[in-house]
PDB file of C-alpha atoms in Angstrom:
ATOM      1  CA  MET A   1      92.574  47.947   7.927  1.00 93.00           C
ATOM      2  CA  ARG A   2      89.007  49.223   8.154  1.00 97.00           C
ATOM      3  CA  VAL A   3      86.800  46.459   9.516  1.00 98.00           C
ATOM      4  CA  VAL A   4      83.013  46.297   9.614  1.00 98.00           C
ATOM      5  CA  ALA A   5      81.530  43.612  11.862  1.00 98.00           C
ATOM      6  CA  LEU A   6      77.963  42.303  11.693  1.00 98.00           C
ATOM      7  CA  ALA A   7      77.114  41.531  15.281  1.00 97.00           C
ATOM      8  CA  GLY A   8      74.545  40.100  17.622  1.00 93.00           C
ATOM      9  CA  GLY A   9      75.192  39.898  21.350  1.00 86.00           C
ATOM     10  CA  THR A  10      77.218  37.416  23.412  1.00 86.00           C
ATOM     11  CA  GLY A  11      79.198  35.553  20.740  1.00 84.00           C
ATOM     12  CA  ALA A  12      79.872  38.747  18.866  1.00 94.00           C
ATOM     13  CA  ALA A  13      81.011  40.547  22.010  1.00 95.00           C
ATOM     14  CA  LYS A  14      83.844  38.093  22.564  1.00 95.00           C
ATOM     15  CA  LEU A  15      85.191  38.398  19.030  1.00 96.00           C
ATOM     16  CA  LEU A  16      84.808  42.175  19.062  1.00 97.00           C
ATOM     17  CA  ARG A  17      86.833  42.370  22.285  1.00 96.00           C
ATOM     18  CA  GLY A  18      89.514  40.370  20.528  1.00 96.00           C
ATOM     19  CA  LEU A  19      89.437  42.571  17.440  1.00 97.00           C
ATOM     20  CA  ALA A  20      89.789  45.692  19.575  1.00 96.00           C
ATOM     21  CA  THR A  21      93.102  44.328  20.891  1.00 94.00           C
ATOM     22  CA  CYS A  22      94.452  43.493  17.413  1.00 93.00           C
ATOM     23  CA  MET A  23      93.634  46.698  15.557  1.00 95.00           C
ATOM     24  CA  ALA A  24      92.992  50.362  16.150  1.00 94.00           C
ATOM     25  CA  PRO A  25      89.481  50.489  17.655  1.00 93.00           C
ATOM     26  CA  ARG A  26      88.732  53.642  15.649  1.00 95.00           C
ATOM     27  CA  ASP A  27      89.018  51.501  12.487  1.00 97.00           C
ATOM     28  CA  LEU A  28      86.327  49.108  13.727  1.00 98.00           C
ATOM     29  CA  THR A  29      82.664  49.692  12.889  1.00 98.00           C
ATOM     30  CA  VAL A  30      80.035  47.424  14.413  1.00 98.00           C
ATOM     31  CA  ILE A  31      76.632  47.070  12.760  1.00 98.00           C
ATOM     32  CA  GLY A  32      74.433  45.803  15.561  1.00 98.00           C
ATOM     33  CA  ASN A  33      71.214  43.834  15.552  1.00 98.00           C
ATOM     34  CA  THR A  34      68.109  45.621  16.819  1.00 98.00           C
ATOM     35  CA  GLY A  35      65.626  42.853  16.024  1.00 97.00           C
ATOM     36  CA  ASP A  36      65.890  41.796  19.683  1.00 96.00           C
ATOM     37  CA  ASP A  37      64.908  45.243  20.956  1.00 97.00           C
ATOM     38  CA  THR A  38      61.985  45.265  23.355  1.00 97.00           C
ATOM     39  CA  GLU A  39      60.144  47.408  25.875  1.00 97.00           C
ATOM     40  CA  VAL A  40      60.283  46.701  29.598  1.00 97.00           C
ATOM     41  CA  TRP A  41      58.546  48.912  32.179  1.00 97.00           C
ATOM     42  CA  GLY A  42      58.120  51.535  29.455  1.00 97.00           C
ATOM     43  CA  LEU A  43      61.848  51.563  28.676  1.00 98.00           C
ATOM     44  CA  HIS A  44      63.390  50.890  25.255  1.00 98.00           C
ATOM     45  CA  ILE A  45      65.881  48.038  25.632  1.00 98.00           C
ATOM     46  CA  SER A  46      68.496  47.288  22.948  1.00 98.00           C
ATOM     47  CA  PRO A  47      70.124  44.112  24.312  1.00 97.00           C
ATOM     48  CA  ASP A  48      72.625  43.443  21.520  1.00 97.00           C
ATOM     49  CA  LEU A  49      73.746  47.060  21.168  1.00 98.00           C
ATOM     50  CA  ASP A  50      74.256  47.257  24.927  1.00 97.00           C
ATOM     51  CA  THR A  51      76.163  43.968  25.109  1.00 97.00           C
ATOM     52  CA  VAL A  52      78.537  45.144  22.379  1.00 97.00           C
ATOM     53  CA  THR A  53      78.964  48.546  24.038  1.00 98.00           C
ATOM     54  CA  TYR A  54      79.637  47.084  27.489  1.00 98.00           C
ATOM     55  CA  ALA A  55      82.069  44.537  26.044  1.00 97.00           C
ATOM     56  CA  LEU A  56      84.119  47.129  24.162  1.00 97.00           C
ATOM     57  CA  ALA A  57      84.102  49.333  27.264  1.00 97.00           C
ATOM     58  CA  GLY A  58      85.504  46.479  29.353  1.00 96.00           C
ATOM     59  CA  LEU A  59      82.432  46.516  31.594  1.00 97.00           C
ATOM     60  CA  LEU A  60      80.501  43.438  30.443  1.00 96.00           C
ATOM     61  CA  ASP A  61      79.555  40.759  32.945  1.00 94.00           C
ATOM     62  CA  VAL A  62      81.601  38.012  31.315  1.00 88.00           C
ATOM     63  CA  GLU A  63      80.041  35.127  33.251  1.00 87.00           C
ATOM     64  CA  ARG A  64      76.479  36.000  32.274  1.00 89.00           C
ATOM     65  CA  GLY A  65      77.430  37.341  28.862  1.00 88.00           C
ATOM     66  CA  TRP A  66      75.146  40.366  29.243  1.00 91.00           C
ATOM     67  CA  GLY A  67      74.707  43.343  31.533  1.00 94.00           C
ATOM     68  CA  LEU A  68      77.297  45.170  33.583  1.00 96.00           C
ATOM     69  CA  ALA A  69      79.842  43.468  35.791  1.00 96.00           C
ATOM     70  CA  GLY A  70      79.248  43.839  39.511  1.00 96.00           C
ATOM     71  CA  GLU A  71      75.595  44.651  38.950  1.00 97.00           C
ATOM     72  CA  THR A  72      72.914  44.754  41.645  1.00 97.00           C
ATOM     73  CA  PHE A  73      69.192  44.111  41.191  1.00 97.00           C
ATOM     74  CA  ASN A  74      67.467  46.067  43.940  1.00 98.00           C
ATOM     75  CA  CYS A  75      65.049  47.782  41.567  1.00 97.00           C
ATOM     76  CA  LEU A  76      64.125  44.436  40.016  1.00 97.00           C
ATOM     77  CA  ALA A  77      63.302  42.993  43.425  1.00 97.00           C
ATOM     78  CA  THR A  78      61.217  46.022  44.337  1.00 98.00           C
ATOM     79  CA  MET A  79      59.346  45.903  41.034  1.00 97.00           C
ATOM     80  CA  ALA A  80      58.530  42.251  41.739  1.00 97.00           C
ATOM     81  CA  ALA A  81      57.112  43.305  45.102  1.00 97.00           C
ATOM     82  CA  HIS A  82      54.892  45.750  43.223  1.00 97.00           C
ATOM     83  CA  GLY A  83      53.617  42.904  41.030  1.00 97.00           C
ATOM     84  CA  ALA A  84      55.498  43.821  37.852  1.00 96.00           C
ATOM     85  CA  ASP A  85      56.767  41.207  35.407  1.00 95.00           C
ATOM     86  CA  THR A  86      60.420  40.536  36.197  1.00 96.00           C
ATOM     87  CA  TRP A  87      61.310  37.709  33.828  1.00 97.00           C
ATOM     88  CA  PHE A  88      63.557  40.144  31.934  1.00 96.00           C
ATOM     89  CA  SER A  89      66.298  41.043  34.399  1.00 95.00           C
ATOM     90  CA  LEU A  90      67.377  44.673  34.456  1.00 96.00           C
ATOM     91  CA  GLY A  91      70.264  45.651  36.712  1.00 97.00           C
ATOM     92  CA  ASP A  92      70.327  48.873  38.698  1.00 98.00           C
ATOM     93  CA  ARG A  93      73.177  50.518  36.758  1.00 97.00           C
ATOM     94  CA  ASP A  94      71.955  49.054  33.480  1.00 97.00           C
ATOM     95  CA  LEU A  95      68.720  50.976  34.024  1.00 98.00           C
ATOM     96  CA  ALA A  96      70.617  54.226  33.502  1.00 97.00           C
ATOM     97  CA  THR A  97      71.436  53.146  29.944  1.00 98.00           C
ATOM     98  CA  HIS A  98      67.806  52.378  29.172  1.00 98.00           C
ATOM     99  CA  LEU A  99      66.535  55.567  30.813  1.00 98.00           C
ATOM    100  CA  THR A 100      68.990  57.635  28.777  1.00 98.00           C
ATOM    101  CA  ARG A 101      68.023  55.879  25.535  1.00 98.00           C
ATOM    102  CA  THR A 102      64.280  56.071  26.156  1.00 98.00           C
ATOM    103  CA  ARG A 103      64.326  59.754  27.057  1.00 98.00           C
ATOM    104  CA  ALA A 104      66.395  60.623  23.980  1.00 98.00           C
ATOM    105  CA  LEU A 105      64.129  58.618  21.663  1.00 98.00           C
ATOM    106  CA  ARG A 106      61.060  60.315  23.110  1.00 98.00           C
ATOM    107  CA  ASP A 107      62.752  63.675  22.488  1.00 98.00           C
ATOM    108  CA  GLY A 108      62.958  62.723  18.810  1.00 98.00           C
ATOM    109  CA  GLN A 109      66.574  61.611  18.549  1.00 98.00           C
ATOM    110  CA  PRO A 110      67.210  58.627  16.231  1.00 98.00           C
ATOM    111  CA  LEU A 111      68.510  55.371  17.689  1.00 98.00           C
ATOM    112  CA  SER A 112      71.803  55.787  15.809  1.00 98.00           C
ATOM    113  CA  ALA A 113      72.489  59.120  17.531  1.00 98.00           C
ATOM    114  CA  VAL A 114      71.582  57.720  20.947  1.00 98.00           C
ATOM    115  CA  THR A 115      73.795  54.666  20.370  1.00 98.00           C
ATOM    116  CA  ALA A 116      76.746  56.868  19.425  1.00 98.00           C
ATOM    117  CA  ARG A 117      76.231  58.999  22.533  1.00 98.00           C
ATOM    118  CA  LEU A 118      76.081  55.983  24.833  1.00 98.00           C
ATOM    119  CA  ALA A 119      79.207  54.477  23.261  1.00 98.00           C
ATOM    120  CA  ALA A 120      81.048  57.765  23.797  1.00 98.00           C
ATOM    121  CA  ASP A 121      79.797  57.988  27.381  1.00 97.00           C
ATOM    122  CA  PHE A 122      81.292  54.548  28.042  1.00 98.00           C
ATOM    123  CA  GLY A 123      84.591  55.493  26.401  1.00 97.00           C
ATOM    124  CA  VAL A 124      84.214  53.169  23.393  1.00 98.00           C
ATOM    125  CA  ALA A 125      86.437  54.237  20.489  1.00 97.00           C
ATOM    126  CA  ALA A 126      84.901  51.863  17.948  1.00 97.00           C
ATOM    127  CA  ARG A 127      81.883  53.039  15.978  1.00 98.00           C
ATOM    128  CA  ILE A 128      78.660  51.240  16.881  1.00 98.00           C
ATOM    129  CA  LEU A 129      75.742  51.564  14.466  1.00 98.00           C
ATOM    130  CA  PRO A 130      72.285  50.059  14.824  1.00 98.00           C
ATOM    131  CA  MET A 131      71.220  48.310  11.631  1.00 98.00           C
ATOM    132  CA  SER A 132      68.313  50.750  11.287  1.00 98.00           C
ATOM    133  CA  ASP A 133      66.717  53.677  13.061  1.00 98.00           C
ATOM    134  CA  GLU A 134      63.302  52.249  12.205  1.00 98.00           C
ATOM    135  CA  PRO A 135      61.867  49.458  14.394  1.00 97.00           C
ATOM    136  CA  VAL A 136      62.436  45.900  13.162  1.00 98.00           C
ATOM    137  CA  ARG A 137      61.298  43.147  15.493  1.00 98.00           C
ATOM    138  CA  THR A 138      62.160  39.466  15.269  1.00 98.00           C
ATOM    139  CA  MET A 139      58.972  37.487  15.832  1.00 97.00           C
ATOM    140  CA  ILE A 140      59.043  33.765  16.585  1.00 97.00           C
ATOM    141  CA  ARG A 141      56.105  31.752  15.286  1.00 96.00           C
ATOM    142  CA  THR A 142      55.100  28.857  17.556  1.00 96.00           C
ATOM    143  CA  PRO A 143      52.125  26.476  17.556  1.00 96.00           C
ATOM    144  CA  GLY A 144      50.582  28.683  20.255  1.00 94.00           C
ATOM    145  CA  GLY A 145      51.080  31.994  18.450  1.00 96.00           C
ATOM    146  CA  ARG A 146      53.763  34.587  17.856  1.00 97.00           C
ATOM    147  CA  LEU A 147      56.317  35.677  20.451  1.00 97.00           C
ATOM    148  CA  THR A 148      58.866  38.443  20.455  1.00 96.00           C
ATOM    149  CA  PHE A 149      62.408  37.115  20.547  1.00 96.00           C
ATOM    150  CA  GLN A 150      62.812  38.080  24.202  1.00 96.00           C
ATOM    151  CA  GLU A 151      59.583  36.316  25.148  1.00 96.00           C
ATOM    152  CA  TYR A 152      60.806  33.209  23.322  1.00 95.00           C
ATOM    153  CA  PHE A 153      64.402  33.262  24.504  1.00 95.00           C
ATOM    154  CA  VAL A 154      64.209  34.726  28.008  1.00 95.00           C
ATOM    155  CA  ARG A 155      60.682  34.115  29.287  1.00 95.00           C
ATOM    156  CA  GLU A 156      60.122  30.730  27.618  1.00 95.00           C
ATOM    157  CA  LYS A 157      63.835  29.779  27.771  1.00 94.00           C
ATOM    158  CA  ALA A 158      63.699  28.725  24.089  1.00 93.00           C
ATOM    159  CA  LEU A 159      61.797  25.574  25.062  1.00 94.00           C
ATOM    160  CA  VAL A 160      58.782  26.083  22.795  1.00 95.00           C
ATOM    161  CA  GLU A 161      58.578  24.674  19.271  1.00 95.00           C
ATOM    162  CA  VAL A 162      59.533  27.105  16.498  1.00 95.00           C
ATOM    163  CA  VAL A 163      57.607  26.914  13.220  1.00 94.00           C
ATOM    164  CA  GLY A 164      58.834  30.139  11.645  1.00 95.00           C
ATOM    165  CA  VAL A 165      60.659  33.434  12.097  1.00 96.00           C
ATOM    166  CA  ASP A 166      59.552  36.841  10.823  1.00 97.00           C
ATOM    167  CA  TYR A 167      61.331  40.203  10.755  1.00 98.00           C
ATOM    168  CA  GLU A 168      58.427  42.527  11.415  1.00 97.00           C
ATOM    169  CA  GLY A 169      58.904  45.994   9.960  1.00 98.00           C
ATOM    170  CA  ALA A 170      61.998  45.089   7.954  1.00 98.00           C
ATOM    171  CA  LEU A 171      60.517  45.834   4.539  1.00 96.00           C
ATOM    172  CA  ASN A 172      59.772  49.414   5.564  1.00 96.00           C
ATOM    173  CA  ALA A 173      63.087  49.981   7.318  1.00 98.00           C
ATOM    174  CA  ARG A 174      66.156  51.752   5.981  1.00 98.00           C
ATOM    175  CA  PRO A 175      69.778  51.205   6.964  1.00 98.00           C
ATOM    176  CA  ALA A 176      70.840  53.596   9.702  1.00 98.00           C
ATOM    177  CA  PRO A 177      73.016  56.529   8.624  1.00 98.00           C
ATOM    178  CA  GLY A 178      76.544  55.350   7.942  1.00 98.00           C
ATOM    179  CA  VAL A 179      75.749  51.648   7.520  1.00 98.00           C
ATOM    180  CA  ILE A 180      75.920  51.441   3.720  1.00 98.00           C
ATOM    181  CA  GLU A 181      78.840  53.849   3.589  1.00 98.00           C
ATOM    182  CA  ALA A 182      80.816  51.797   6.141  1.00 98.00           C
ATOM    183  CA  ILE A 183      80.257  48.588   4.177  1.00 98.00           C
ATOM    184  CA  GLY A 184      81.374  50.258   0.969  1.00 97.00           C
ATOM    185  CA  ALA A 185      84.503  51.752   2.521  1.00 97.00           C
ATOM    186  CA  ALA A 186      85.557  48.651   4.475  1.00 98.00           C
ATOM    187  CA  ASP A 187      88.640  46.598   3.767  1.00 97.00           C
ATOM    188  CA  ALA A 188      87.082  43.601   5.530  1.00 97.00           C
ATOM    189  CA  ILE A 189      83.595  42.519   6.554  1.00 98.00           C
ATOM    190  CA  VAL A 190      83.524  40.184   9.552  1.00 98.00           C
ATOM    191  CA  VAL A 191      80.436  38.151  10.365  1.00 98.00           C
ATOM    192  CA  CYS A 192      80.660  37.425  14.074  1.00 97.00           C
ATOM    193  CA  PRO A 193      79.737  33.964  15.460  1.00 95.00           C
ATOM    194  CA  SER A 194      76.204  35.125  16.154  1.00 93.00           C
ATOM    195  CA  ASN A 195      72.899  33.378  15.514  1.00 94.00           C
ATOM    196  CA  PRO A 196      72.434  33.479  11.712  1.00 95.00           C
ATOM    197  CA  VAL A 197      68.644  33.704  12.060  1.00 96.00           C
ATOM    198  CA  THR A 198      67.934  36.071  14.946  1.00 95.00           C
ATOM    199  CA  SER A 199      71.177  38.044  15.295  1.00 96.00           C
ATOM    200  CA  VAL A 200      72.534  38.501  11.772  1.00 97.00           C
ATOM    201  CA  GLY A 201      69.297  37.665   9.934  1.00 97.00           C
ATOM    202  CA  PRO A 202      67.494  40.871  10.988  1.00 98.00           C
ATOM    203  CA  ILE A 203      70.454  42.960   9.801  1.00 98.00           C
ATOM    204  CA  LEU A 204      70.336  41.295   6.389  1.00 98.00           C
ATOM    205  CA  ALA A 205      66.548  41.768   6.232  1.00 98.00           C
ATOM    206  CA  VAL A 206      66.895  45.571   6.095  1.00 98.00           C
ATOM    207  CA  PRO A 207      66.623  46.541   2.413  1.00 98.00           C
ATOM    208  CA  GLY A 208      69.916  47.673   0.929  1.00 98.00           C
ATOM    209  CA  ILE A 209      72.281  45.897   3.285  1.00 98.00           C
ATOM    210  CA  VAL A 210      72.626  42.621   1.364  1.00 98.00           C
ATOM    211  CA  GLU A 211      73.010  44.607  -1.849  1.00 98.00           C
ATOM    212  CA  ALA A 212      75.817  46.598  -0.242  1.00 98.00           C
ATOM    213  CA  LEU A 213      77.509  43.385   0.912  1.00 98.00           C
ATOM    214  CA  ARG A 214      77.318  41.976  -2.600  1.00 97.00           C
ATOM    215  CA  ALA A 215      78.753  45.144  -4.108  1.00 97.00           C
ATOM    216  CA  THR A 216      81.565  45.883  -1.663  1.00 97.00           C
ATOM    217  CA  ALA A 217      85.165  45.242  -2.583  1.00 95.00           C
ATOM    218  CA  ALA A 218      85.874  44.308   1.039  1.00 97.00           C
ATOM    219  CA  ARG A 219      86.973  40.777   1.875  1.00 96.00           C
ATOM    220  CA  THR A 220      84.218  38.914   3.718  1.00 97.00           C
ATOM    221  CA  VAL A 221      85.066  36.509   6.541  1.00 97.00           C
ATOM    222  CA  GLY A 222      82.721  34.706   8.903  1.00 97.00           C
ATOM    223  CA  VAL A 223      83.164  32.667  12.065  1.00 97.00           C
ATOM    224  CA  SER A 224      80.805  29.720  12.451  1.00 95.00           C
ATOM    225  CA  PRO A 225      78.540  29.689  15.522  1.00 94.00           C
ATOM    226  CA  ILE A 226      77.895  25.987  14.910  1.00 93.00           C
ATOM    227  CA  VAL A 227      80.244  23.263  16.163  1.00 92.00           C
ATOM    228  CA  GLY A 228      79.667  19.550  15.774  1.00 90.00           C
ATOM    229  CA  GLY A 229      76.055  19.920  14.676  1.00 86.00           C
ATOM    230  CA  ALA A 230      75.001  22.202  17.550  1.00 81.00           C
ATOM    231  CA  ALA A 231      75.124  25.867  18.434  1.00 80.00           C
ATOM    232  CA  VAL A 232      78.016  27.027  20.588  1.00 86.00           C
ATOM    233  CA  SER A 233      75.369  28.737  22.722  1.00 81.00           C
ATOM    234  CA  GLY A 234      71.729  29.702  22.477  1.00 80.00           C
ATOM    235  CA  PRO A 235      68.895  28.372  20.296  1.00 89.00           C
ATOM    236  CA  ALA A 236      70.507  28.807  16.881  1.00 88.00           C
ATOM    237  CA  GLY A 237      69.990  25.143  15.986  1.00 88.00           C
ATOM    238  CA  ALA A 238      66.195  25.167  16.343  1.00 90.00           C
ATOM    239  CA  LEU A 239      65.924  28.534  14.626  1.00 94.00           C
ATOM    240  CA  MET A 240      68.117  27.474  11.699  1.00 94.00           C
ATOM    241  CA  ARG A 241      65.998  24.360  11.185  1.00 93.00           C
ATOM    242  CA  ALA A 242      62.866  26.515  11.204  1.00 91.00           C
ATOM    243  CA  ARG A 243      64.394  28.578   8.386  1.00 92.00           C
ATOM    244  CA  GLY A 244      65.329  25.479   6.384  1.00 93.00           C
ATOM    245  CA  LEU A 245      69.047  25.751   7.106  1.00 94.00           C
ATOM    246  CA  ALA A 246      71.239  22.807   8.057  1.00 94.00           C
ATOM    247  CA  VAL A 247      72.691  23.047  11.570  1.00 94.00           C
ATOM    248  CA  SER A 248      76.223  22.897  10.230  1.00 94.00           C
ATOM    249  CA  PRO A 249      78.906  25.146   8.776  1.00 95.00           C
ATOM    250  CA  ARG A 250      77.230  24.633   5.406  1.00 96.00           C
ATOM    251  CA  GLY A 251      73.981  25.974   6.847  1.00 95.00           C
ATOM    252  CA  VAL A 252      75.865  29.034   8.079  1.00 96.00           C
ATOM    253  CA  ALA A 253      77.371  29.497   4.620  1.00 95.00           C
ATOM    254  CA  ASP A 254      73.957  29.198   2.990  1.00 95.00           C
ATOM    255  CA  ALA A 255      72.570  31.883   5.324  1.00 96.00           C
ATOM    256  CA  TYR A 256      75.199  34.310   4.017  1.00 97.00           C
ATOM    257  CA  ALA A 257      75.329  33.258   0.356  1.00 93.00           C
ATOM    258  CA  PRO A 258      76.372  34.542  -2.086  1.00 93.00           C
ATOM    259  CA  TRP A 259      78.432  37.361  -0.579  1.00 96.00           C
ATOM    260  CA  LEU A 260      80.399  35.454   2.102  1.00 96.00           C
ATOM    261  CA  ARG A 261      83.754  34.298   0.753  1.00 94.00           C
ATOM    262  CA  ARG A 262      85.634  32.787   3.709  1.00 96.00           C
ATOM    263  CA  LEU A 263      84.535  30.896   6.831  1.00 97.00           C
ATOM    264  CA  LEU A 264      86.436  29.816   9.935  1.00 97.00           C
ATOM    265  CA  ILE A 265      85.122  26.571  11.433  1.00 96.00           C
ATOM    266  CA  ASP A 266      85.956  24.380  14.401  1.00 95.00           C
ATOM    267  CA  PRO A 267      88.426  21.492  13.867  1.00 95.00           C
ATOM    268  CA  ARG A 268      85.610  19.083  14.780  1.00 94.00           C
ATOM    269  CA  ASP A 269      83.893  20.162  11.551  1.00 94.00           C
ATOM    270  CA  HIS A 270      86.919  19.422   9.382  1.00 92.00           C
ATOM    271  CA  GLY A 271      84.730  17.087   7.317  1.00 91.00           C
ATOM    272  CA  SER A 272      82.745  20.097   6.090  1.00 93.00           C
ATOM    273  CA  LEU A 273      85.689  21.652   4.271  1.00 94.00           C
ATOM    274  CA  ALA A 274      85.030  19.891   0.969  1.00 92.00           C
ATOM    275  CA  ASP A 275      81.328  20.696   1.052  1.00 92.00           C
ATOM    276  CA  LEU A 276      82.077  24.349   1.757  1.00 94.00           C
ATOM    277  CA  ALA A 277      84.559  24.411  -1.102  1.00 93.00           C
ATOM    278  CA  ARG A 278      81.867  23.089  -3.446  1.00 90.00           C
ATOM    279  CA  ALA A 279      79.674  25.943  -2.239  1.00 88.00           C
ATOM    280  CA  GLY A 280      82.363  28.398  -3.337  1.00 90.00           C
ATOM    281  CA  LEU A 281      83.810  29.237   0.072  1.00 92.00           C
ATOM    282  CA  VAL A 282      87.360  29.111   1.304  1.00 93.00           C
ATOM    283  CA  ALA A 283      87.095  27.467   4.708  1.00 94.00           C
ATOM    284  CA  GLU A 284      89.727  26.756   7.324  1.00 94.00           C
ATOM    285  CA  THR A 285      89.743  25.376  10.824  1.00 95.00           C
ATOM    286  CA  ALA A 286      90.553  27.483  13.861  1.00 94.00           C
ATOM    287  CA  ASP A 287      90.011  27.511  17.603  1.00 93.00           C
ATOM    288  CA  ILE A 288      86.661  29.310  17.522  1.00 93.00           C
ATOM    289  CA  ILE A 289      85.481  28.449  21.058  1.00 91.00           C
ATOM    290  CA  MET A 290      86.461  31.616  22.909  1.00 92.00           C
ATOM    291  CA  THR A 291      87.087  30.489  26.473  1.00 89.00           C
ATOM    292  CA  GLY A 292      89.179  33.480  27.556  1.00 91.00           C
ATOM    293  CA  ARG A 293      90.642  36.795  26.500  1.00 92.00           C
ATOM    294  CA  GLU A 294      93.778  35.228  25.013  1.00 93.00           C
ATOM    295  CA  VAL A 295      91.690  32.941  22.809  1.00 93.00           C
ATOM    296  CA  GLU A 296      89.493  35.873  21.780  1.00 94.00           C
ATOM    297  CA  ALA A 297      92.551  37.819  20.650  1.00 95.00           C
ATOM    298  CA  ALA A 298      94.039  34.804  18.878  1.00 95.00           C
ATOM    299  CA  LEU A 299      90.824  34.175  16.960  1.00 96.00           C
ATOM    300  CA  ALA A 300      90.534  37.847  16.066  1.00 96.00           C
ATOM    301  CA  GLN A 301      94.063  37.723  14.697  1.00 96.00           C
ATOM    302  CA  ARG A 302      93.161  34.677  12.599  1.00 95.00           C
ATOM    303  CA  VAL A 303      90.117  36.519  11.263  1.00 96.00           C
ATOM    304  CA  LEU A 304      92.221  39.505  10.238  1.00 96.00           C
ATOM    305  CA  GLU A 305      94.830  37.231   8.637  1.00 94.00           C
ATOM    306  CA  ALA A 306      92.058  35.461   6.716  1.00 92.00           C
ATOM    307  CA  ALA A 307      90.763  38.813   5.508  1.00 92.00           C
ATOM    308  CA  ARG A 308      94.187  39.909   4.369  1.00 90.00           C
ATOM    309  CA  SER A 309      94.752  36.679   2.454  1.00 84.00           C
ATOM    310  CA  ALA A 310      91.285  36.559   0.884  1.00 60.00           C
ATOM    311  CA  SER A 311      91.060  37.149  -2.804  1.00 51.00           C
TER     312      SER A 311
END
């Protein structure tokens, strides 16, 4: 089965690790969010692409959910001594990834080529594609002005009021090479339990991707990142409200209408099944809180079973 996954960072990484144990990794294509990309100390950082790459390589710091396991932060401490901003933590070995990416981009290589090289360097067999080679930046509108997603999420710790979300540059962006083709050739499309607004939303904002999802013959299955009226992790709740979406499985379904056909939800949201059915979705409950590798694999297996049984 050829699977294409739409992925953000932490939540997606867990499910992708599970999928890689249940299927041939070479049959897995990940379309990663680059709306979170930022520049730190002159380096191009792609947080979600890196999290996915490290996870599939077995090198992710599982406790933090980002960065490399066993990381040190000597450079960060020294940069602080030099008076540099250090609210965005970069590990010493992680810096090698960003240096490699930045140098390649400055040499004229597209982000998709650099991402493929880094994945190969880390021994990842799955195909990882950025959503676009052109820059798309998620901007958070607050009463005090606009912030990049990293400024909002990391520096401000998602504690400021959100009044809107924009995908700057999306209208002029094109899907990265291979994205549309992968969606068209897939047997299943999996929407990872990522933030619908700032992880999957930027992917869908790139012209041509939603059209490809509507046109594909692949079965489409999502995993809800919302449980019991709150996000499993991160600021998805506040961001969904700012986009006019209910913080519920129905809100997740509405974010992916009309192309999503099946949704896995937590047993605590069993009461949403009827509402989801009225919205045209087949929904079922599953253990979607991935607390360990066994649960990740079990959920991935449920996702694949749901895809196989989808009409």
